[in-house]
Each structure stands twice: as C-alpha cells, then as structure tokens.
Amino acid sequence: MPRFDYTAAIEELQTFRTTNERRSEYVASLGARLIRDKYITKLQDQVWPLYEQITIAALDVNDFDLAKHCLDQLQVRFGDGSLRLQRLKGMFLEAQGKLDEAQKIYDNILEKDATHLLVSKRQIVLLKERNKPEEAIEAMTQYLDTYYDDHEGWIELCNMYLDQHYYEQAAFCCEELIILQPANHIWYLKYAEIVYTLGNLTLAMKHYCKVLELCTDNVRALYGLQLCASKLSSTDHAGDLHALATERLLAIYSKQPEHIRQLVQQYLGK
Amino acid sequence: MSITVGPDAFSLPLLHAAKYPDALVCGLLLGEVNSNGNINVKTGLSLFHHWTSMTPMLEVALQKAELYASKKKLKIVGWYQANAGLKDTTLHENVVRVADVIRRNSGEAVVFIVNNEKLGQLNDDKDGSIILPYIYSEGQWRGVKQPFTKDSKVTLTYHETYAKVRGMFSSASYNRVIDFDEHLEDVSKDWLSTSDL
C-alpha cells in the first residue's frame, strides 16, 4: 500500500485555500488523517490556517468532533480575544442549527469591529437559513451599497435573485460583475444565460460571442450561440454565427468516442 | 395509473444529490409508457447542479436527451430534483413547467423530489419515502402518499433496490455521477454513461 504523501496533502490543502473550492468531504478526510497521524504537529505557523480550513470542512460534513478538535487547538493559541476564532465558533453553532446563539456571537463581533466583512456576510446567511429570502436580499443589497466592489457579494446577490426568479435584478448583478472583472468570461456567460431566459436572444447572442472572444471554444457558449443563432435566422450575421458555432462544436467533439460524436452530429443537424 | 421504478432510476437522483450536497440538482427520468398509461421508469440522465434557474442549456439538454432516448427506444417520462434547502420538498414553479412539457410530449409523466433529510437515514428507512413522487391528476401535480409500499401506485421493480443504494453510498459511487454541467466543462466526461454506475 503506497505511503500517504503528507507533503502533497499539505500542498493540496494550500491550493484549496487559494482557489476557495468547496471540497469539504475530501478536505475533512485529509485533515483528519494529518491530525490522526500527528503529522500536523510538525508544521509551524502554517498549521493555524490549516486548522481553520479543516474546521470549516468538518462543519460542512457534520463532523463536529473533528471541528471541535481544531477549534480547541485554535483556542489555546489565539484565545478569546480573536475575532477570527469567534467567527468560527459562530459557524459551529450555525452548523448545529443554533441560529440564535450564532447570531449573538456575530452581533458581538460587529460591536467590536463594525467593518468585519466576513461576519457581516454571515449575518446575511443567517437570514437565508431562517428561510427569509426577501430579507436576505435586502441585507445583501445594503451590504453592497457600502462594499460595492466585493465581487463575492455580487455573485451571492445574483444567485439569491435567481433563486427567486427575479431575472432582471440578477442580470443587473451580472452587469456589476462585468464592470468589476471585465476580463472574466464567466460573467458574460452568466449574463447571456440570464437574458436568454428573459427572452432577449439578440443580447444573449452578443454576450455569447464576447465569451468566445475571451475564452476560445468555451463549449457552453458555443452551444448557447448555436441555439440563439438558430432562432434568430433572420438577423444579420446569425447565419454566419450559426455556422461558426456548429463547426467549432464538431471540431471539439471530433476526438470523442463514436456514440457521443454521433449524438452531437444529430443534434447539430449534420 | 401505476408507476414502476427500476433501481437505476431510483438511485440516480440520490447519488446526484449526494455529490453536490449544498446545491439544487436535477435531471430527467427515462422509461416507457404503455398503452394503459402506466409508466415504467428505467433510468435517468443527470443534468445540472448550478445555474439551474436559467433555460438555454436546459433546452440543449432536453433536445439531446430526446435524441438519446429515442435511440435507446425509451421516452423522457419524468423529471427529478433535489432542492437546495434541506427541508424543501416542494415542487418549484419551473419544475411544474418542465414536467407539463414532458407530460404533453410523452403522454404521461412523473416527478421525483428527493427528501434530503432522509438521505442521512439510508439504513433505517425501509418505506422508500426518500423519494417523493408527484403525478398529474385532476388538473394538478399531486404527491403520491406512501410511495414504494406494497399497495402503492408507485413501486420498485427490484426488491433489493434499497440495499443496492446503500452499497453505492458506502463506496462513494456518487462521486462518479457525471451530469450535463460537468460534460459542458469537459466534453470527455460522458453524461450519458450514468447507467454504468
């Protein structure tokens, strides 16, 4: 049985901290292994963000023992004065469904530091957890009035609007994201899909084209472009764009197994 | 109207939900409708785990699914969904709309809503209400009471279905579910291969 590669595990966990992916089952199991094999005690200051990361992953998979163990280590090191630790304790209570107690902790933190962004956001999440989507939207909107360049906030607000099927408001959020990150093709893609849903095929088509400028051969955009162009056959360029999207999709699928290629060819009418 | 459900069709919504525990997941149910209007749900296709409120990729997926189903001599006979909220077992408005379209195209349809809370009780629960079926009758989609019990309108075709599902969860087979969203990010991932799980 191959030896567990501790260094690789640490590096992988570090990568997840940077990319912010939510791979909680995996992170919790890696973390538990590092702790169980006492490898974690060999790290020096690197260990503290790691404990924080494992805590959050553990809460996501309902492993309260693991989360408590990590919180205990953080408590010894940072004590009651640490607002960062208090926030984690709040999240622990949230995961247990003790929303009122979590609320108290967050209120306390915001009293000491009214600009604590992460905790302001947890307050908003509590509203979601209490099944109050309208209030959550209201709170998120107010938050963004102040912190208007918090792109994570705009993403969250966009999704909250989409959950309630407020497509026009969701589209507005995408517009803000496009302004904040004009080189990120994802925002144009999301915008295209939202306006398509609203029935504005011309605008959707324009944005699908923009996605492809920024991200060559983006498959989702190609399918979207092909779909729009096929419905807008009377518009200028629609015919050309339809042909382009079809050609690119066929090229992309040319290396795939027969049964997949055939289905795509059938779908594209080729 | 009676509905029989094969093990693949029963397990797919649960596995898909388990792969993305924090998200709404949805997909199609494939099977046959006989001359009496009874449905045999044989398998499914996983569709989405994000951007689920938007329609373009749904249109693409539905068209492709129809082509695929007809090649396999099957029809699209239903929709499945696991809502994002733990306790949310409601039929969302857009699900009703898709289900209506499916019903018009195939003659009959069924909707499976995953009872998320029961996903954690796979060992105890024998009555199968981990999936809540909805069928259309008298102008409305209505939940079927006591599904998957002996005299229910909705029954399992394979008596070991539950054990099979437990086995798949123990081996974390849910990580192998590939939905249309994943396929769009990497076309080498085959979203049509779910029956090989």
XYZ file of C-alpha atoms in Angstrom:
467
model
C 0.000 0.000 0.000
C 1.577 3.307 -1.030
C 2.717 5.565 1.789
C 0.448 8.516 2.356
C 2.202 11.580 0.939
C 1.936 14.172 3.690
C 3.729 16.921 1.793
C 1.441 16.541 -1.196
C -1.578 16.627 1.107
C -0.431 19.872 2.720
C 0.186 21.408 -0.692
C -3.183 20.302 -1.970
C -4.919 21.803 1.037
C -2.986 25.014 0.475
C -4.223 25.095 -3.135
C -7.815 24.719 -2.000
C -7.333 27.680 0.345
C -6.298 29.758 -2.649
C -8.938 28.597 -5.109
C -11.686 28.566 -2.477
C -13.212 25.380 -3.875
C -15.759 23.656 -1.697
C -14.338 20.118 -1.489
C -15.346 19.525 2.078
C -15.559 15.749 2.112
C -12.036 15.487 0.729
C -10.549 18.279 2.850
C -12.074 16.889 6.029
C -10.707 13.426 5.342
C -7.211 14.716 4.510
C -7.288 16.903 7.596
C -8.432 14.090 9.824
C -5.620 11.928 8.509
C -2.989 14.588 9.150
C -4.269 15.048 12.674
C -4.617 11.352 13.441
C -1.101 10.595 12.222
C 0.161 13.536 14.266
C 1.758 14.988 11.148
C 0.009 18.279 11.754
C 2.053 18.950 14.867
C 5.194 19.048 12.755
C 4.074 22.154 10.883
C 4.799 25.500 12.447
C 2.803 28.633 11.811
C 1.330 27.095 8.689
C -0.823 24.975 10.946
C -3.258 27.704 12.033
C -4.912 28.482 8.674
C -4.962 24.734 8.140
C -6.936 24.181 11.367
C -9.335 26.895 10.233
C -9.773 25.227 6.847
C -10.344 21.794 8.386
C -12.851 23.241 10.848
C -14.995 24.664 8.080
C -14.787 21.472 6.005
C -15.645 19.390 9.066
C -18.737 21.529 9.711
C -19.778 21.021 6.105
C -19.750 17.241 6.527
C -21.255 17.230 10.015
C -18.067 16.011 11.705
C -18.422 18.000 14.910
C -15.716 16.049 16.725
C -13.152 16.992 14.115
C -14.318 20.608 14.116
C -14.189 20.782 17.916
C -10.680 19.348 17.990
C -9.450 22.041 15.589
C -11.281 24.807 17.465
C -9.667 23.654 20.712
C -6.187 23.967 19.185
C -7.031 27.426 17.859
C -8.432 28.434 21.249
C -5.194 27.521 23.023
C -3.180 29.543 20.547
C -5.395 32.585 19.999
C -7.719 32.783 22.990
C -10.988 34.638 23.441
C -9.683 37.884 22.009
C -9.512 36.588 18.467
C -12.491 37.729 16.389
C -11.453 35.325 13.663
C -11.828 32.437 16.105
C -15.135 33.806 17.376
C -16.479 33.724 13.830
C -15.556 30.034 13.547
C -17.355 29.357 16.815
C -20.366 31.127 15.355
C -20.220 28.867 12.316
C -20.012 25.828 14.585
C -23.279 26.884 16.205
C -24.832 27.571 12.809
C -23.940 24.068 11.638
C -25.693 22.692 14.697
C -28.771 24.709 13.872
C -28.344 27.002 16.894
C -29.009 30.124 14.867
C -29.905 32.460 17.746
C -26.688 31.679 19.609
C -24.676 32.120 16.421
C -26.440 35.451 15.882
C -25.327 36.627 19.350
C -21.699 35.845 18.602
C -21.862 37.700 15.304
C -23.581 40.687 16.945
C -20.758 40.773 19.499
C -18.075 40.711 16.842
C -19.715 43.505 14.873
C -19.945 45.601 18.048
C -16.190 45.325 18.434
C -15.490 45.746 14.724
C -18.309 47.086 12.576
C -16.287 46.641 9.405
C -15.813 42.896 9.806
C -16.870 41.871 6.296
C -16.915 38.113 6.775
C -19.154 38.376 9.808
C -21.473 40.866 8.088
C -21.903 38.224 5.451
C -22.613 35.515 7.998
C -25.446 37.686 9.315
C -26.902 37.708 5.829
C -26.518 33.945 5.526
C -28.437 33.518 8.787
C -31.413 35.135 7.088
C -31.171 32.573 4.310
C -31.002 29.788 6.869
C -34.079 31.139 8.596
C -35.861 30.902 5.258
C -36.210 34.663 4.815
C -35.021 35.161 1.237
C -36.515 38.652 0.829
C -34.787 39.927 3.959
C -31.557 38.263 2.907
C -31.742 40.054 -0.439
C -32.459 43.344 1.327
C -29.494 42.853 3.678
C -27.183 41.848 0.832
C -28.219 44.923 -1.156
C -27.446 47.165 1.803
C -24.089 45.472 2.286
C -23.220 46.099 -1.361
C -24.214 49.769 -1.061
C -21.198 50.093 1.186
C -18.865 47.412 -0.148
C -19.743 47.723 -3.812
C -16.502 46.174 -5.049
C -16.978 42.923 -3.149
C -17.471 40.662 -6.128
C -18.354 37.673 -3.957
C -21.210 39.732 -2.609
C -22.491 40.445 -6.117
C -22.269 36.741 -7.007
C -24.280 35.857 -3.911
C -26.887 38.531 -4.602
C -27.165 37.379 -8.211
C -27.800 33.821 -7.053
C -30.307 34.948 -4.451
C -32.247 36.787 -7.161
C -32.056 33.766 -9.472
C -33.436 31.512 -6.730
C -36.459 33.798 -6.533
C -36.642 34.070 -10.329
C -36.030 37.837 -10.305
C -34.124 37.654 -13.557
C -33.862 41.361 -14.318
C -32.306 42.068 -10.933
C -29.990 39.090 -11.375
C -28.944 40.498 -14.743
C -28.103 43.800 -13.064
C -25.800 41.968 -10.639
C -24.031 40.369 -13.580
C -23.551 43.789 -15.118
C -21.806 44.904 -11.919
C -19.588 41.821 -12.043
C -18.688 42.574 -15.657
C -17.658 46.087 -14.597
C -15.596 44.755 -11.691
C -13.912 41.972 -13.663
C -14.165 42.791 -17.370
C -11.733 40.070 -18.417
C -13.572 37.230 -16.683
C -15.603 35.358 -19.305
C -17.832 33.693 -16.695
C -19.783 36.891 -16.013
C -20.571 37.376 -19.692
C -21.633 33.725 -19.886
C -23.936 34.011 -16.895
C -25.359 37.259 -18.258
C -26.024 35.605 -21.624
C -27.917 32.786 -19.926
C -29.972 35.161 -17.784
C -31.013 37.402 -20.691
C -31.752 34.340 -22.817
C -34.108 33.214 -20.062
C -35.702 36.673 -20.235
C -36.240 36.137 -23.940
C -33.682 38.612 -25.230
C -31.940 36.373 -27.706
C -30.070 39.108 -29.549
C -28.443 40.360 -26.369
C -27.684 36.792 -25.314
C -26.063 36.079 -28.653
C -23.895 39.179 -28.373
C -22.651 38.085 -24.978
C -22.013 34.517 -26.039
C -19.759 35.991 -28.724
C -17.935 38.018 -26.078
C -17.374 34.852 -24.024
C -15.784 33.189 -27.028
C -13.510 36.203 -27.562
C -12.248 35.859 -24.003
C -12.267 32.073 -23.811
C -11.767 30.292 -27.105
C -14.030 27.342 -27.769
C -15.936 27.617 -24.497
C -18.389 24.744 -25.024
C -21.255 26.231 -23.059
C -21.008 29.438 -25.062
C -20.811 27.552 -28.352
C -23.993 25.642 -27.597
C -25.637 28.880 -26.498
C -24.500 30.713 -29.611
C -25.711 27.897 -31.857
C -29.067 27.891 -30.065
C -29.563 31.668 -30.346
C -28.405 31.827 -33.948
C -30.740 29.024 -34.957
C -33.692 31.007 -33.581
C -32.609 34.374 -34.975
C -32.160 33.187 -38.543
C -33.409 36.459 -39.972
C -30.888 38.660 -38.176
C -27.600 39.795 -39.730
C -24.718 37.513 -39.013
C -26.934 34.897 -37.385
C -26.313 32.538 -40.265
C -22.542 33.029 -40.050
C -22.510 32.648 -36.284
C -24.637 29.528 -36.510
C -22.181 28.018 -38.982
C -19.209 29.031 -36.850
C -20.627 27.556 -33.652
C -21.596 24.335 -35.420
C -18.148 23.985 -36.966
C -16.354 24.567 -33.664
C -18.568 22.098 -31.792
C -17.978 19.405 -34.408
C -14.250 20.046 -34.163
C -14.257 19.817 -30.384
C -16.195 16.562 -30.382
C -14.166 15.021 -33.220
C -11.857 13.320 -30.726
C -14.649 11.824 -28.632
C -15.990 8.258 -28.852
C -18.342 7.356 -31.699
C -21.615 7.310 -29.776
C -21.031 10.765 -28.328
C -19.930 12.231 -31.665
C -22.963 10.797 -33.400
C -25.370 12.301 -30.902
C -23.784 15.725 -31.301
C -23.890 15.467 -35.090
C -27.542 14.529 -34.895
C -28.248 17.396 -32.526
C -26.497 19.897 -34.796
C -28.415 18.578 -37.753
C -25.340 17.315 -39.505
C -52.106 4.908 -13.345
C -49.318 2.808 -11.932
C -45.615 3.538 -11.955
C -42.813 1.020 -11.595
C -39.302 2.196 -10.840
C -36.082 0.363 -11.647
C -33.028 0.512 -9.360
C -31.024 2.826 -11.651
C -33.854 5.335 -11.809
C -34.322 5.186 -8.032
C -30.662 5.592 -7.182
C -29.583 8.266 -9.675
C -31.369 11.247 -8.040
C -29.982 10.228 -4.642
C -26.421 9.852 -5.902
C -26.554 13.111 -7.824
C -27.826 14.899 -4.711
C -25.067 13.338 -2.602
C -22.368 14.512 -4.976
C -23.475 18.138 -4.590
C -24.872 18.351 -1.068
C -25.038 22.141 -0.997
C -26.749 22.558 -4.357
C -30.013 22.019 -6.160
C -29.567 19.101 -8.576
C -31.912 17.942 -11.275
C -32.248 15.593 -14.188
C -34.527 13.571 -16.420
C -36.187 10.216 -15.948
C -36.314 7.853 -18.922
C -38.545 4.850 -19.481
C -41.630 3.542 -21.212
C -45.312 4.404 -21.213
C -47.611 1.510 -22.065
C -50.996 1.642 -23.754
C -52.779 1.807 -20.391
C -50.854 4.920 -19.479
C -48.674 3.117 -16.925
C -45.084 4.252 -16.642
C -42.013 2.088 -16.214
C -39.156 4.343 -15.100
C -35.951 2.553 -16.114
C -33.114 5.024 -15.914
C -32.222 8.701 -15.852
C -29.892 11.408 -17.060
C -28.272 13.859 -14.655
C -28.460 17.386 -15.905
C -27.483 20.254 -13.630
C -26.058 21.274 -10.287
C -25.693 25.018 -10.845
C -27.261 27.832 -12.888
C -30.464 25.833 -12.616
C -32.793 28.815 -12.952
C -31.665 29.549 -16.485
C -33.002 27.965 -19.630
C -30.606 27.801 -22.591
C -28.657 24.727 -21.515
C -31.901 23.104 -20.417
C -33.178 23.449 -23.979
C -29.970 21.940 -25.347
C -30.069 19.094 -22.834
C -33.734 18.299 -23.481
C -33.194 18.077 -27.222
C -30.138 15.881 -26.829
C -31.898 13.724 -24.273
C -34.786 13.188 -26.654
C -32.416 12.042 -29.404
C -30.622 9.753 -26.959
C -33.833 8.313 -25.542
C -35.258 7.518 -28.934
C -32.046 5.737 -29.905
C -32.439 3.592 -26.789
C -36.122 3.029 -27.581
C -37.066 4.967 -24.466
C -39.020 8.126 -23.765
C -38.448 11.001 -21.392
C -41.025 10.154 -18.738
C -40.188 12.500 -15.923
C -38.006 14.918 -14.005
C -36.129 14.552 -10.757
C -34.894 17.239 -8.429
C -33.239 17.564 -5.053
C -33.810 21.105 -3.793
C -31.026 23.051 -2.120
C -32.860 23.572 1.163
C -32.612 20.572 3.451
C -36.315 20.501 4.238
C -37.545 21.777 0.899
C -39.632 19.084 -0.784
C -41.817 21.476 -2.730
C -42.417 21.367 -6.456
C -40.934 24.618 -7.735
C -42.784 26.535 -10.412
C -40.224 25.942 -13.128
C -40.296 22.203 -12.391
C -44.051 22.212 -12.942
C -43.485 23.851 -16.315
C -40.881 21.340 -17.460
C -42.991 18.465 -16.158
C -46.013 19.739 -18.095
C -43.954 19.798 -21.292
C -42.738 16.254 -20.663
C -46.280 15.076 -19.985
C -47.555 16.599 -23.211
C -44.735 15.037 -25.242
C -44.786 11.568 -23.724
C -48.406 11.206 -22.718
C -47.655 10.665 -19.040
C -45.026 11.871 -16.627
C -43.824 11.604 -13.048
C -41.667 13.917 -10.926
C -39.338 12.619 -8.224
C -38.437 15.049 -5.463
C -35.643 13.868 -3.197
C -36.407 14.002 0.502
C -32.996 15.362 1.516
C -33.461 14.768 5.226
C -33.860 11.052 4.634
C -30.531 10.811 2.793
C -28.923 10.580 6.189
C -31.134 7.684 7.227
C -30.446 5.191 4.485
C -30.016 2.387 6.966
C -33.238 2.800 8.874
C -35.759 3.738 6.278
C -37.477 0.871 4.512
C -40.528 2.605 3.162
C -38.612 4.344 0.378
C -40.050 7.764 1.017
C -36.561 9.085 0.463
C -38.067 9.865 -2.946
C -41.405 11.674 -3.151
C -43.190 11.040 -6.446
C -45.634 13.568 -7.904
C -48.155 12.663 -10.597
C -50.628 14.770 -12.531
C -54.278 14.201 -11.768
C -57.365 16.398 -11.913
C -55.506 19.409 -13.183
C -52.694 19.396 -10.645
C -49.418 17.755 -9.718
C -50.046 15.821 -6.517
C -47.726 13.951 -4.203
C -48.267 10.196 -4.034
C -48.991 9.068 -0.485
C -46.925 6.220 0.907
C -44.913 5.531 -2.209
C -42.863 2.369 -2.653
C -45.019 0.378 -0.242
C -46.799 -2.815 -1.226
C -50.108 -1.371 -2.400
C -48.833 1.953 -3.648
C -49.307 3.399 -7.126
C -45.526 3.702 -7.274
C -43.456 0.569 -6.679
C -39.922 -0.704 -7.114
C -39.221 -3.390 -9.681
C -36.213 -4.811 -7.855
C -36.716 -5.876 -4.255
C -33.057 -5.314 -3.331
C -33.069 -1.707 -4.572
C -32.574 -0.289 -1.127
C -29.588 -2.494 -0.340
C -28.101 -1.586 -3.691
C -28.413 2.122 -2.940
C -26.787 1.660 0.477
C -23.916 -0.170 -1.185
C -23.398 2.629 -3.666
C -23.310 5.189 -0.890
C -20.775 3.178 1.119
C -18.455 3.003 -1.840
C -18.949 6.735 -2.524
C -20.212 5.909 -6.011
C -21.930 9.262 -6.007
C -18.581 10.804 -6.922
C -18.799 9.054 -10.267
C -22.065 10.688 -11.364
C -21.403 12.951 -14.345
C -24.069 15.472 -15.201
C -24.548 17.683 -18.248
C -22.986 20.658 -16.432
C -19.792 18.653 -15.940
C -19.856 17.479 -19.541
C -20.070 21.098 -20.728
C -16.906 21.894 -18.765
C -15.063 18.865 -20.147
C -16.595 17.051 -23.111
C -14.526 13.953 -22.437
C -16.759 13.343 -19.412
C -19.684 11.286 -20.599
C -23.013 12.360 -19.086
C -24.777 9.543 -20.899
C -22.890 6.822 -19.072
C -24.783 7.006 -15.814
C -26.308 3.591 -16.291
C -22.817 2.153 -15.944
C -22.659 3.189 -12.319
